[in-house]
Short mmCIF file of C-alpha atoms and ligand atoms in Angstrom, two decimals:
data_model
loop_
_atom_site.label_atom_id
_atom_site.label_comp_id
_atom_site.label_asym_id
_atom_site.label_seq_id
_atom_site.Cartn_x
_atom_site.Cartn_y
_atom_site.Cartn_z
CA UNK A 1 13.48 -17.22 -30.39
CA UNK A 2 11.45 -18.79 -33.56
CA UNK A 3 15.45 -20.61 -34.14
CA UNK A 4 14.79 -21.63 -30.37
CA UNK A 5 10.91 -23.14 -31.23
CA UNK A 6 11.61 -24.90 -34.39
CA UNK A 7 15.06 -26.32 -32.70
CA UNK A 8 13.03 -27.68 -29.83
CA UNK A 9 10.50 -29.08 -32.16
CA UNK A 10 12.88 -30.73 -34.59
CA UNK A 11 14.69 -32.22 -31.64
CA UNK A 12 11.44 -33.67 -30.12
CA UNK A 13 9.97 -34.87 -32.75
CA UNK A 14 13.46 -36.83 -33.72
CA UNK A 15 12.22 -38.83 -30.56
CA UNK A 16 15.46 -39.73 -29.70
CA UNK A 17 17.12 -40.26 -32.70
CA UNK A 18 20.16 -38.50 -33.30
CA UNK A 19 19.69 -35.15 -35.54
CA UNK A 20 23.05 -33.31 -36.94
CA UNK A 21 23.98 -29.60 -36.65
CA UNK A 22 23.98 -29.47 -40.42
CA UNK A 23 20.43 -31.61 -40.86
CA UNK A 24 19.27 -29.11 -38.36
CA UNK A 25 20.46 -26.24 -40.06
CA UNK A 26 19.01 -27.15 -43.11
CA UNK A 27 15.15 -27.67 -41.65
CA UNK A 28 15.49 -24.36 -40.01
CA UNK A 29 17.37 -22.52 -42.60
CA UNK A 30 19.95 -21.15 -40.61
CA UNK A 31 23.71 -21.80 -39.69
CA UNK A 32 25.48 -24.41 -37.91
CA UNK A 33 26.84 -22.17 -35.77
CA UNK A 34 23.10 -20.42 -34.84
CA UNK A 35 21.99 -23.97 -33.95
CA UNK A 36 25.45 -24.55 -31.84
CA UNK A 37 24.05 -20.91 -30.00
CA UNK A 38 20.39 -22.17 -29.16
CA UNK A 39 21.52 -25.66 -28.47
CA UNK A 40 23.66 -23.92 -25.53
CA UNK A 41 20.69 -21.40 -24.69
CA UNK A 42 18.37 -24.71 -24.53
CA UNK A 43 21.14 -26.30 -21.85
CA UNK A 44 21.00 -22.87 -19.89
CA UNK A 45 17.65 -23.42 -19.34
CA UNK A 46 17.06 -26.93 -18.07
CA UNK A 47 17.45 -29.04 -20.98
CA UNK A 48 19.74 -31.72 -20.92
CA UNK A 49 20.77 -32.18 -24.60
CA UNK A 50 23.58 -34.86 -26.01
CA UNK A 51 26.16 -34.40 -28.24
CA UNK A 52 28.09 -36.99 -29.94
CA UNK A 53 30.42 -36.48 -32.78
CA UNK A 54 29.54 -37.64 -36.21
CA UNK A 55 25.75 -38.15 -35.15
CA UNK A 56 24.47 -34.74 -33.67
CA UNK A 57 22.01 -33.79 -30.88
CA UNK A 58 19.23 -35.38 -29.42
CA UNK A 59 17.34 -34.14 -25.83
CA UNK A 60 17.53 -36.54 -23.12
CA UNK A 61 15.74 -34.59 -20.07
CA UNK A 62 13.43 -31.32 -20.62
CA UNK A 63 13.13 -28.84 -18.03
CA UNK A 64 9.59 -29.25 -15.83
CA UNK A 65 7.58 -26.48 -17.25
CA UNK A 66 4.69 -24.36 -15.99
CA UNK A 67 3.26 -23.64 -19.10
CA UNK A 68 -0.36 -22.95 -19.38
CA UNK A 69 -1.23 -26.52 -21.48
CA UNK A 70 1.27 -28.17 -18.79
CA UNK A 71 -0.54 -26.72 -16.00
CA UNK A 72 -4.52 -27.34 -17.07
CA UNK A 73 -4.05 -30.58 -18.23
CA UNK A 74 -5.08 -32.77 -15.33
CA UNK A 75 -6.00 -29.35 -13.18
CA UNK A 76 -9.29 -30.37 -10.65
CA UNK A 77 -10.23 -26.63 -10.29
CA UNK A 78 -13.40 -24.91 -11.76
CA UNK A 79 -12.46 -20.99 -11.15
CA UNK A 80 -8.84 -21.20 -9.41
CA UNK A 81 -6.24 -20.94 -12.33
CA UNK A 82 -8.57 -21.50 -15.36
CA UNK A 83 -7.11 -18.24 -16.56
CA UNK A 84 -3.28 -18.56 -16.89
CA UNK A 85 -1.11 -15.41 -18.08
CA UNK A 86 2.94 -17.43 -18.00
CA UNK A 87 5.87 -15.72 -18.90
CA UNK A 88 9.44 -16.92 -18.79
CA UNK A 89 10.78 -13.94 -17.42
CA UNK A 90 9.18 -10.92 -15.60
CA UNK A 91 9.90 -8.66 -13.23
CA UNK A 92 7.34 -9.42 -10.81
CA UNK A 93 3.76 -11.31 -10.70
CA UNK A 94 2.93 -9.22 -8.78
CA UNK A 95 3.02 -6.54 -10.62
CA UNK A 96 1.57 -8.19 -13.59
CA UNK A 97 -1.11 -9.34 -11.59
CA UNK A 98 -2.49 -5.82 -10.27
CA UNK A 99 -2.46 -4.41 -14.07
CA UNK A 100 -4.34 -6.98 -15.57
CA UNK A 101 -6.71 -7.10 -12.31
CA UNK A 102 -7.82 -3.33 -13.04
CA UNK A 103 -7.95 -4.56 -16.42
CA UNK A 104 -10.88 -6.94 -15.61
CA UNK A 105 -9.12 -10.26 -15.29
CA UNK A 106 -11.53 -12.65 -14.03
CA UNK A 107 -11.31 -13.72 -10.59
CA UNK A 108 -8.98 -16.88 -10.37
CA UNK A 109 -6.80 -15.61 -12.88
CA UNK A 110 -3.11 -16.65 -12.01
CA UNK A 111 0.04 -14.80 -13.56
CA UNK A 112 3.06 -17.12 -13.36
CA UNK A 113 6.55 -16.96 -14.56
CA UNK A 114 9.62 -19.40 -14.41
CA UNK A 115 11.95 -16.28 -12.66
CA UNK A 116 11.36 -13.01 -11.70
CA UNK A 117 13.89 -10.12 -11.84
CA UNK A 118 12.62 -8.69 -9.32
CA UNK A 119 10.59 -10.53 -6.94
CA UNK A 120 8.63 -9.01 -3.88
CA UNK A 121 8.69 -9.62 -0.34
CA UNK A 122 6.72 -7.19 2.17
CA UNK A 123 7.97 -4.16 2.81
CA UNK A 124 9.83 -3.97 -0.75
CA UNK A 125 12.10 -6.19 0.95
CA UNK A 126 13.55 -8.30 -2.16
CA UNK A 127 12.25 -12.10 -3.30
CA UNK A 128 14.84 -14.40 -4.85
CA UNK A 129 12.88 -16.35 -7.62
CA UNK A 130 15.34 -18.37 -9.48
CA UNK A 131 14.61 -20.04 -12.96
CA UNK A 132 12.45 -23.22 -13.24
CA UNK A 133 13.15 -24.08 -9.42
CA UNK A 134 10.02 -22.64 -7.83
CA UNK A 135 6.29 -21.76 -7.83
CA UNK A 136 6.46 -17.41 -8.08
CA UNK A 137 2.71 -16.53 -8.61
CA UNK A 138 0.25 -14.17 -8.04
CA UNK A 139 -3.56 -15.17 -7.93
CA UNK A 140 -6.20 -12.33 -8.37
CA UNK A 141 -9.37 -13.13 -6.25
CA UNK A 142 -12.77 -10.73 -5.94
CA UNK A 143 -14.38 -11.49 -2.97
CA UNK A 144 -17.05 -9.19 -1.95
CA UNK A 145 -16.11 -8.53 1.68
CA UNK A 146 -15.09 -5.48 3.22
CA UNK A 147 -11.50 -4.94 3.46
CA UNK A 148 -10.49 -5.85 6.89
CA UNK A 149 -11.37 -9.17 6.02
CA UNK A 150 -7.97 -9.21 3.55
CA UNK A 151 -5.74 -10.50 6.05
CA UNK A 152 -7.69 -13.86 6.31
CA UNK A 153 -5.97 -14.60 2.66
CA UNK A 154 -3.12 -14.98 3.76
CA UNK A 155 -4.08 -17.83 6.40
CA UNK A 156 -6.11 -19.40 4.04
CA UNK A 157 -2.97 -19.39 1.35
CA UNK A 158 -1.15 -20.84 4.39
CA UNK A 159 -3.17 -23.53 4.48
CA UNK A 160 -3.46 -24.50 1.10
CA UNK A 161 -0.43 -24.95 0.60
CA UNK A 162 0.61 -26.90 3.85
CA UNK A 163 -1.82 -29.19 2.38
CA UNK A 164 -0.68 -29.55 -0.98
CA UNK A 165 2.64 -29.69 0.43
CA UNK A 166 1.19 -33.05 2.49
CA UNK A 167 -0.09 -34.66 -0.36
CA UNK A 168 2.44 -34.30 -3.12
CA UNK A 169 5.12 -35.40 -0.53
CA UNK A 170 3.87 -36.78 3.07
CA UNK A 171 5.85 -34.15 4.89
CA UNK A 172 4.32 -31.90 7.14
CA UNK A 173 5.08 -28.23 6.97
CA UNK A 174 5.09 -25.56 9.80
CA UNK A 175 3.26 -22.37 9.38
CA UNK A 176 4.87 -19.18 10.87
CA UNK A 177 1.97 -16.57 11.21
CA UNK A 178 1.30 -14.71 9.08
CA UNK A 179 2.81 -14.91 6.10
CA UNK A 180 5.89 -18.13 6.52
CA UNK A 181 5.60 -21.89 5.84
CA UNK A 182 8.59 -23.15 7.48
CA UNK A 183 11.07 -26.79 7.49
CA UNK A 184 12.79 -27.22 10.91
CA UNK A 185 12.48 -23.46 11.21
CA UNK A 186 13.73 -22.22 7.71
CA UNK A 187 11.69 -20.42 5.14
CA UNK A 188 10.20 -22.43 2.32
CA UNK A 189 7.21 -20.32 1.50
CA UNK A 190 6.25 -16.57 1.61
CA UNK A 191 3.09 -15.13 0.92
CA UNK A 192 2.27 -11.29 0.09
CA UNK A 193 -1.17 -10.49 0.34
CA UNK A 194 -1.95 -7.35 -1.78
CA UNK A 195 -5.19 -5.44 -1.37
CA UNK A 196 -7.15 -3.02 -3.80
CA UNK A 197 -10.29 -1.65 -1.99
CA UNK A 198 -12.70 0.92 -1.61
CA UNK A 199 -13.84 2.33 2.19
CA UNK A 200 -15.98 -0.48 2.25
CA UNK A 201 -15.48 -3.59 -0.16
CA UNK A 202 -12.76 -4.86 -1.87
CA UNK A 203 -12.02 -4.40 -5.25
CA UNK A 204 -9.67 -7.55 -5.93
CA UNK A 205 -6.91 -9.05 -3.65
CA UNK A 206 -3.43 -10.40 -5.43
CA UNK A 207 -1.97 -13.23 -3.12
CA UNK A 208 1.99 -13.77 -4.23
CA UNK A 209 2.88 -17.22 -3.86
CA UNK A 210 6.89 -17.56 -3.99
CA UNK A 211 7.81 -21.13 -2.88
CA UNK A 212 10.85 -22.92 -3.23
CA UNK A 213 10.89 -26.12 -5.07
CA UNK A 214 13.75 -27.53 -6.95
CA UNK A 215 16.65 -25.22 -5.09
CA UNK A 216 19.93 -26.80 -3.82
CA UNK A 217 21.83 -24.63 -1.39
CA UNK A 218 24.27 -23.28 -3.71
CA UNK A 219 21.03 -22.11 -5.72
CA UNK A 220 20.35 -19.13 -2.96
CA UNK A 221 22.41 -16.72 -2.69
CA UNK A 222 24.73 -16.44 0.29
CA UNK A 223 22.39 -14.15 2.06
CA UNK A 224 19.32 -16.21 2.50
CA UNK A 225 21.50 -19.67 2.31
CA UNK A 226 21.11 -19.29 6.47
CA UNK A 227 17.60 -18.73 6.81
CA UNK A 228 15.88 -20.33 3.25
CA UNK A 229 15.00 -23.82 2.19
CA UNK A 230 13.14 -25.56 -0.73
CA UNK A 231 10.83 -28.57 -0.86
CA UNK A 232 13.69 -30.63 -2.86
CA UNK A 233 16.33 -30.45 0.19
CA UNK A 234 13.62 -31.25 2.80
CA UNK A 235 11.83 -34.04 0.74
CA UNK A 236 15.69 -35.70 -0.45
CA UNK A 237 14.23 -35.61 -4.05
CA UNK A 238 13.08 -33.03 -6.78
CA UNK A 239 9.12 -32.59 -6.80
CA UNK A 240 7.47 -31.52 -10.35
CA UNK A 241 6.11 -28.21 -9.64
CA UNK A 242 3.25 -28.71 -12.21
CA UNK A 243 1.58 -31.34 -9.95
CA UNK A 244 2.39 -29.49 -6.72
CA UNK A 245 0.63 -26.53 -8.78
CA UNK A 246 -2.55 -28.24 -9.49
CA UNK A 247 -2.69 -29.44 -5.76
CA UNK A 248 -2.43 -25.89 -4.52
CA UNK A 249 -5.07 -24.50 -6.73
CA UNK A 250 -7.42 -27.32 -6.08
CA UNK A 251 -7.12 -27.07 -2.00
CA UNK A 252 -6.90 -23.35 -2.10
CA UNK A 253 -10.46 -23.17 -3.89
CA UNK A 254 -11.99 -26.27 -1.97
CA UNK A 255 -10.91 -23.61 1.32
CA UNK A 256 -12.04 -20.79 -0.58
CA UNK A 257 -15.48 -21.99 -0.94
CA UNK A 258 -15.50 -23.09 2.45
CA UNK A 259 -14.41 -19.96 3.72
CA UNK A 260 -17.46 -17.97 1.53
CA UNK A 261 -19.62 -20.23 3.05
CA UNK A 262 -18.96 -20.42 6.42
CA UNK A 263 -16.40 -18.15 7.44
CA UNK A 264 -13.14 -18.42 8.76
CA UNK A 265 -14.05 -20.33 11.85
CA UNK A 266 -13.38 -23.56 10.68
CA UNK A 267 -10.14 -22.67 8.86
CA UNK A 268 -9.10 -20.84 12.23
CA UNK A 269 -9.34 -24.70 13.47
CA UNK A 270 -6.77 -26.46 10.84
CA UNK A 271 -4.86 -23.22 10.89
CA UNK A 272 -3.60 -23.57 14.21
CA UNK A 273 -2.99 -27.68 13.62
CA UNK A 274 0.12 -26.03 11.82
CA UNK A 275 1.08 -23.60 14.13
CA UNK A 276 4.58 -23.72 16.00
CA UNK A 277 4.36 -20.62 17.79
CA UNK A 278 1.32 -20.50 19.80
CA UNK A 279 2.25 -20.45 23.27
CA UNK A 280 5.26 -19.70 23.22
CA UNK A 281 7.34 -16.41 23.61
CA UNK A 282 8.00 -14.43 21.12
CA UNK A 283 9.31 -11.26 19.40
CA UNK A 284 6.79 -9.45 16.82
CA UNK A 285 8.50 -6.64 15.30
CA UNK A 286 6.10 -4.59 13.49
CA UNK A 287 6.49 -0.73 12.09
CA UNK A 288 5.61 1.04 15.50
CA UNK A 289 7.90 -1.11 17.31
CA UNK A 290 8.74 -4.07 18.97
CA UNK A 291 6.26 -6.51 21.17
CA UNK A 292 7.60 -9.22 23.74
CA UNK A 293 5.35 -11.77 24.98
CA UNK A 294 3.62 -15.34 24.68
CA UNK A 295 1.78 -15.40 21.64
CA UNK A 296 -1.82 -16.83 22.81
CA UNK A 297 -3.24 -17.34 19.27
CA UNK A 298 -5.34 -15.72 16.49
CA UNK A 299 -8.61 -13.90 16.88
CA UNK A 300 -11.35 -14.81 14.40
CA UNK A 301 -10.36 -12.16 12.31
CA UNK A 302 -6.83 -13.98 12.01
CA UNK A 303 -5.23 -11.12 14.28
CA UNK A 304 -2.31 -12.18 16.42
CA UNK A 305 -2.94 -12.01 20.12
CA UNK A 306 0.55 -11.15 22.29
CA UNK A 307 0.24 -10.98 25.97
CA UNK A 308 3.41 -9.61 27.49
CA UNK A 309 4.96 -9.99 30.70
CA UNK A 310 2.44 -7.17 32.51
CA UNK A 311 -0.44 -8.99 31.00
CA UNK A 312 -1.82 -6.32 28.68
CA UNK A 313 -2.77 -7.94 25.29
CA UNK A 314 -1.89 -7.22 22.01
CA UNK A 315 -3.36 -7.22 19.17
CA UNK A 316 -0.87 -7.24 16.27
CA UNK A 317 -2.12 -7.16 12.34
CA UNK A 318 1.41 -7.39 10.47
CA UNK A 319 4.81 -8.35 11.69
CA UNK A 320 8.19 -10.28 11.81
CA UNK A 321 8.01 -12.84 14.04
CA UNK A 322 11.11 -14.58 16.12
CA UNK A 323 10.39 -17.71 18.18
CA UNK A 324 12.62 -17.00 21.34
CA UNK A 325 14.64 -20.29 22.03
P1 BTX B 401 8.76 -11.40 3.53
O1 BTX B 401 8.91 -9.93 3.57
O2 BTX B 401 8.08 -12.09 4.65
O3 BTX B 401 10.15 -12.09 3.30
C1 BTX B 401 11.20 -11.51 2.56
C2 BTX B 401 12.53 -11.97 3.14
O4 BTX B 401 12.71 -13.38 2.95
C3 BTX B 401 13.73 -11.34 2.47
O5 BTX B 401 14.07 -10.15 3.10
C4 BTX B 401 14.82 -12.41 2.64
O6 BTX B 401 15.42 -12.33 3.91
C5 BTX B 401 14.05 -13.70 2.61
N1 BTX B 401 14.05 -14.33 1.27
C6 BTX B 401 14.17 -13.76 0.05
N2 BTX B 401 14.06 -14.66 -0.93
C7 BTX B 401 13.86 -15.86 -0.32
C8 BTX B 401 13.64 -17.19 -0.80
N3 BTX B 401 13.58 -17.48 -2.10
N4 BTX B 401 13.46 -18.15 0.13
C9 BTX B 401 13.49 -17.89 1.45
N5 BTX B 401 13.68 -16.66 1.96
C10 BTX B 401 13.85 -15.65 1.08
C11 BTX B 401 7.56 -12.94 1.79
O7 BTX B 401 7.94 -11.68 2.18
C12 BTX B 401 6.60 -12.86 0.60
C13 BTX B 401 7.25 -13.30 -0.68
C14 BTX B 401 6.27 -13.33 -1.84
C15 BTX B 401 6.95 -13.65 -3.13
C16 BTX B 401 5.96 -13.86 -4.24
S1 BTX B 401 6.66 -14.62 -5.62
C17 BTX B 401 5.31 -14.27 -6.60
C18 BTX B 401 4.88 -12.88 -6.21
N6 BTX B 401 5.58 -11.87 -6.98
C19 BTX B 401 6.36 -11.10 -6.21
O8 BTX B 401 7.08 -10.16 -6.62
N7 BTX B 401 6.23 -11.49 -4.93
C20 BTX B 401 5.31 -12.59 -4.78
#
């Protein structure tokens, strides 16, 4: 990897002139055919690099980076991702997250990484986080509330990033309760809402963001290619991930605050502006079973409410939900 530094260096600071395998070999003090090695790794990765005979190398397009100077430089926040941990592999943010979390890591603290190997969904079900096309990040909050409170997060994630969605590219998103942001009915975001409590306060709460960005169809793999979709196919054009980033972080602790403030009432309100399925019938299938009915809405406490076809309510706190056509 210090080859792979110094190569990227040399080649940027060349600003666009040509630079030869053998010139580069020279600066880095290696071989010709180490340089031909990174110069591959480097396209692997999202660099676009030339190569003309007789002249060399030069880079004509690097890959959009998260990187923690990337991400802070123009980010409006004051708590929400001041502390950065990036990594250009991991297995999971989550995990990451939750160790440095019982470690002390301030609240706001955000663990990022341009792919995970193995990437989270509820349930253990799997998350497919491909390199440098999507947000996959956990954010450690400590709010002191008791820990029923937890699965408000996840509606006020929702929102956030419906937002930030909005302003980076004028569309407007569907939220799926709880967990789903939705295009035309096909996954864009999920959110995994991880709490660490005692009986009665919580310790910290890890909210995994995994949203797809910069995926073309062929980029899934045949088993979500059905049921997934990513900001670039819906908005006809690739969106920096940076910028939709810093939008994210800024709305989520502008809702935050709100929320600490005054509750969930008034989130409950721009929640349900982005709800598709209120009112209509619908499956919830949740680990005791399956509920059929019209889905009437979402208590204060961001519970679903299900009445089914006897009348009886439900109240349901976690579940797969299917819009019946
Ligand atoms: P979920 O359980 O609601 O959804 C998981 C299901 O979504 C999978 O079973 C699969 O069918 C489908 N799926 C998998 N990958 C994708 C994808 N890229 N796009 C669309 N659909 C997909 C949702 O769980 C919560 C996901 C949180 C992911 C974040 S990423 C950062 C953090 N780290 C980590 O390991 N998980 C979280």
């Amino acid at each position: 990897t210090s080859v792979k530094k110094q190569l990227i260096a040399a080649l940027f600071e060349a600003n666009n002139e040509f630079l030869s395998g053998q010139a580069l070999a020279e600066m880095i003090g290696c071989s010709r055919t180490a340089i031909w090695k990174q110069i591959e790794e480097l396209r692997k990765s999202g660099f676009e690099i030339e190569a003309i005979r007789k002249k060399g190398y030069r880079i004509i397009h690097k890959p959009d980076q998260l990187s923690e100077n990337e991400i802070l430089m123009g980010l409006e926040t004051s708590v929400l991702g001041r502390n950065i941990l990036y990594f250009d592999t991991i297995d999971s943010t989550q995990n990451k997250a939750n160790e440095v979390a019982r470690m002390d890591a301030p609240e706001g603290t955000i663990v990022i990484a341009e792919e995970q190997t193995s990437g989270r969904g509820r349930m253990a079900r799997e998350w497919h986080s491909s390199k440098h096309k999507g947000i996959w990040m956990s954010l450690i909050l400590r709010p002191q509330l008791p820990p029923e409170k937890a699965p408000q997060f996840t509606l006020i994630t929702a929102i956030a990033i419906a937002r930030a969605i909005e302003e980076v590219t004028g569309k407007e998103p569907e939220i799926k309760w709880p967990n789903d942001i939705l295009f035309h009915g096909k996954k864009m975001t999920g959110i995994l809402t991880e709490l660490h409590s005692e009986a009665d306060k919580i310790n910290f709460i890890i909210i995994g963001i995994g949203l797809n960005v910069n995926q073309e169809m062929p980029d899934f793999p045949e088993e979500v290619r059905e049921i997934a979709t990513s900001l670039a196919i819906e908005n006809g054009k690739k969106v920096s991930r940076v910028i939709l980033l810093q939008h994210i972080l800024k709305n989520f602790e502008k809702y935050y605050q709100l929320y600490l403030e005054k509750g969930f009432g008034t989130l409950k309100v721009i929640w349900e502006s982005y709800v598709t399925s209120i009112g209509k019938s619908i499956i919830a299938r949740t680990i005791s079973g399956e509920i059929v009915g019209k889905a009437l809405g979402i208590t204060e406490e961001g519970v679903l409410k299900i009445q089914d076809a006897e009348g009886q309510i439900h109240y349901v706190y976690s579940a797969d939900i299917e819009i019946k056509p």
